[in-house]
Coordinates of C-alpha atoms in Angstrom, one line a residue:
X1 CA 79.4 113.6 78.3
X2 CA 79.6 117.1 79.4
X3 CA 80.2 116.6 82.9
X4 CA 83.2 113.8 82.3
X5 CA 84.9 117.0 79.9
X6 CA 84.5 119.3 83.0
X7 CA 86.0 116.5 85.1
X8 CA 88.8 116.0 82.6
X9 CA 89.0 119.6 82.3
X10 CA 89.7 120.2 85.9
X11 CA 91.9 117.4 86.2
X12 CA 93.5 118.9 83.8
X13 CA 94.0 122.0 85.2
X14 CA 94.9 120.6 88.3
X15 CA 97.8 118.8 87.1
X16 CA 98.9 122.2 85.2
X17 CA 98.7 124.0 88.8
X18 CA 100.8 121.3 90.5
X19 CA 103.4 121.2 87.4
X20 CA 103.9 125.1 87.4
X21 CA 103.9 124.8 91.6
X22 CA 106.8 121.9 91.0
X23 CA 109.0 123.8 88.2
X24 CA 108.7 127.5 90.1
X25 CA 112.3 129.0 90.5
X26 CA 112.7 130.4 93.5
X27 CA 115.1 132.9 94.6
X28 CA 117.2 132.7 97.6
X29 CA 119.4 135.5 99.0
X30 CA 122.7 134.7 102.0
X31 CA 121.7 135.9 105.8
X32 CA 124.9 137.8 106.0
X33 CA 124.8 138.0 110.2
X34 CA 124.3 133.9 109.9
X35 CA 126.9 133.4 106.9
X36 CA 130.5 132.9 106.5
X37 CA 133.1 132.5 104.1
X38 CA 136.8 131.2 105.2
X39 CA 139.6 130.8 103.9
X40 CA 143.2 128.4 105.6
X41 CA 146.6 128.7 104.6
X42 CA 149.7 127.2 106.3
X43 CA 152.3 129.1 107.7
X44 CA 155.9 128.3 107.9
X45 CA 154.7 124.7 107.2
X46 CA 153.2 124.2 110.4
X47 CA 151.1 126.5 111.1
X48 CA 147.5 127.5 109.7
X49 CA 146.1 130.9 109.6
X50 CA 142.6 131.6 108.8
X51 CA 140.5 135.0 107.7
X52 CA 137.4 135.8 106.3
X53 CA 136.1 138.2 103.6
X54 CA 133.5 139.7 105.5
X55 CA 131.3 141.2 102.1
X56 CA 130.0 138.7 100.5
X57 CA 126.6 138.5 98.4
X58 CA 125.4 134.8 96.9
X59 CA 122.5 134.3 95.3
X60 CA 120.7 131.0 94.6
X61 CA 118.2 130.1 91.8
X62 CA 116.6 126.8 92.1
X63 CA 112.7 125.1 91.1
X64 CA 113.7 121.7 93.2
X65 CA 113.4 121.2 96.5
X66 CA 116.7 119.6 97.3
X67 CA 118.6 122.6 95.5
X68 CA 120.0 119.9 92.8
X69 CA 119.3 122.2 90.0
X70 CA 120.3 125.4 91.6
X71 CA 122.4 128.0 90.0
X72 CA 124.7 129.8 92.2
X73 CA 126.8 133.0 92.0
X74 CA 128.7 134.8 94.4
X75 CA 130.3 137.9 94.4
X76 CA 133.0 138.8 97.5
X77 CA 134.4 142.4 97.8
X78 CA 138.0 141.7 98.4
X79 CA 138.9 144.9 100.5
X80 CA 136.6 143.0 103.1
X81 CA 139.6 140.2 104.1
X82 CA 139.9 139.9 107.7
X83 CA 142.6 137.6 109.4
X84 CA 141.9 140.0 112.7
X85 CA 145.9 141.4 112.2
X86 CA 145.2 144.8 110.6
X87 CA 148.7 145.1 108.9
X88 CA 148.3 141.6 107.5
X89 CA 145.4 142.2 106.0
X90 CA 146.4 145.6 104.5
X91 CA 149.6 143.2 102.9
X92 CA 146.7 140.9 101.6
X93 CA 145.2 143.9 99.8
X94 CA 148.3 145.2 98.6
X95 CA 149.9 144.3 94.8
X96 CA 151.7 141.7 96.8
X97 CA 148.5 139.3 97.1
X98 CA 145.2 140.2 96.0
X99 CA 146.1 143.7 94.8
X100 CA 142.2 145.1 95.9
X101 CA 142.2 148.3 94.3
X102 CA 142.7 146.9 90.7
X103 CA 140.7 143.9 92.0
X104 CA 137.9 144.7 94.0
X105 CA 135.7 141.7 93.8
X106 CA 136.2 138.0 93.5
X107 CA 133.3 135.9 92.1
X108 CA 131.7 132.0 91.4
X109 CA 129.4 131.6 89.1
X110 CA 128.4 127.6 89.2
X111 CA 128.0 125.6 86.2
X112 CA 126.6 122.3 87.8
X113 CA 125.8 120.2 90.5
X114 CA 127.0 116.8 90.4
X115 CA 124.6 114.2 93.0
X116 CA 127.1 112.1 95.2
X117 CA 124.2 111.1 97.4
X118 CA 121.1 112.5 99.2
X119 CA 122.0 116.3 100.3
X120 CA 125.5 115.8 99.1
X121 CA 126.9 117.2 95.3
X122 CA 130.1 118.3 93.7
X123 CA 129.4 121.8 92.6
X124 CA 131.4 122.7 89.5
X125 CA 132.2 126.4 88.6
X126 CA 133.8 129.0 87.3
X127 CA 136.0 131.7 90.0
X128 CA 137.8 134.5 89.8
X129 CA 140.2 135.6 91.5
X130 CA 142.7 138.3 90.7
X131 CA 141.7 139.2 87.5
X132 CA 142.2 134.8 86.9
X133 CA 139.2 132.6 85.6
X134 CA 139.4 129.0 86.2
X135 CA 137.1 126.0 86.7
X136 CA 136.8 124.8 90.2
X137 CA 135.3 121.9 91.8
X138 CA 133.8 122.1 95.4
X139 CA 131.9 119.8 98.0
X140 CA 128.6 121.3 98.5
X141 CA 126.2 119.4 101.3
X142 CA 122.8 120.8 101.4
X143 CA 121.5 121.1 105.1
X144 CA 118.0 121.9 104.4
X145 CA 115.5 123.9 104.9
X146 CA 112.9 125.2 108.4
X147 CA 111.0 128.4 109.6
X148 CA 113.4 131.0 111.9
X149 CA 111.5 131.3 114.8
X150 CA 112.7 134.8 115.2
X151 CA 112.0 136.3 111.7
X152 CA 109.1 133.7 110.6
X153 CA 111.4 133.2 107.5
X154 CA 111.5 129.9 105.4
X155 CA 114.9 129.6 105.5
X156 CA 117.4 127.1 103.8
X157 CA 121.4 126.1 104.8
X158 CA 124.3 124.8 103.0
X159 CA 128.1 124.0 103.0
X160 CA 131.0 124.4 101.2
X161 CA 134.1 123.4 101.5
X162 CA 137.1 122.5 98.7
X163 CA 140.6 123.5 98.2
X164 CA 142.2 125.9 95.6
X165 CA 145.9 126.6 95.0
X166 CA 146.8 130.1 95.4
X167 CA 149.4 129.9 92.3
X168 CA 146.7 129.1 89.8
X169 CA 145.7 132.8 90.5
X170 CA 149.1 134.5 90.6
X171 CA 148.3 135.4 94.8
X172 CA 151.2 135.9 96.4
X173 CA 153.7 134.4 93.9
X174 CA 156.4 136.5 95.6
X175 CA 156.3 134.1 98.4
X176 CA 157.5 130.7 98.3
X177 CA 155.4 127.3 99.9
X178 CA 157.7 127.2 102.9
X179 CA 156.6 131.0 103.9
X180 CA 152.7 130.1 102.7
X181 CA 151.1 127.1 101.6
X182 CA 149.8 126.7 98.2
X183 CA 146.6 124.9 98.7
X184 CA 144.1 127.3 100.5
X185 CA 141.3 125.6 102.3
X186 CA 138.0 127.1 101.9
X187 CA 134.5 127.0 103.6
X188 CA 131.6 128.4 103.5
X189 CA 128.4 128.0 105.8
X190 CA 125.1 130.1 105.5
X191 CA 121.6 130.7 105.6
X192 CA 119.7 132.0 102.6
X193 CA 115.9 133.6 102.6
X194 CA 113.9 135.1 100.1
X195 CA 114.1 138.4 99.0
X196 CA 110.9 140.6 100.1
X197 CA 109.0 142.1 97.2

């Protein structure tokens, strides 16, 4: 009788290891040098223009492998645009657009991930943009996950993409569609580590 309660006992705690191992959250942290955030607009109605924002800091919190439970917030410093045109993207900062000094940051904070199929989910969310909150849906495909031979990092990779209109946020409402597009394509791609404690 004894030993069958220290059998049951360690199976016990066995299981109670491999639950806590399955429902850790992990933190995950964007490579900057091996992530990217665009955004695409139309010029002229025929025309696309694209730019980065060259600061940007996400941060992932997840306790599944596949990421389907993660929680995701970003935060991008908006004096970072770059369209490689330095007086464009001095407009872009102005009042005119993005207006950066009363601005300075533009963030997500994600509210769920939707499963459309294996790697593959609608991430829902919240963004702000110009002092604007709204609800946002984006494709997010997971890409997932290997060792970086160089740094001997576990590492992990995802992608973004979805479309926004730049009117929901009052950017640019000085200039009309046929000047710039409404809908702004964005996409992001990156590779996320663990912070070092």
């Amino acid at each position: 009788m004894k030993r069958l309660n220290l059998i049951l006992g360690a199976l016990l705690f066995i299981t109670v290891i491999h639950v806590n191992a399955q429902s850790e959250t992990k933190n995950w942290s964007n490579d900057p040098a091996h992530s990217q955030l665009h955004f695409t607009v139309t010029h002229l109605g025929f025309n696309d223009i694209s730019g980065t924002f060259d600061e940007v800091i996400i941060n992932v919190n997840t306790s599944k492998s596949d990421l389907s439970d993660a929680s995701i917030e970003l935060t991008a410093e908006t004096n970072s645009i770059n369209t490689l045109v330095e007086a464009r993207d001095n407009h872009l900062k102005s009042a005119d657009f993005f207006d950066a000094e009363k601005f300075p940051t533009i963030t997500f904070k994600s509210t769920g991930l939707e499963k459309v199929s294996e790697g593959t989910y609608k991430l829902n969310g919240n963004l702000t943009m110009h002092g604007v909150t709204k609800s946002v849906a984006l494709d997010f495909i997971y890409k997932g996950e290997t060792v970086n031979p160089m740094s001997s990092k576990k590492t992990i990779a995802f992608k973004v993409t979805g479309t926004l209109n730049r009117s929901d946020f009052a950017v640019g409402d000085k200039f009309p569609e046929a000047i710039i597009s409404d809908e702004v394509r964005i996409a992001f791609n990156g590779e996320f580590t663990q912070p070092e404690h």
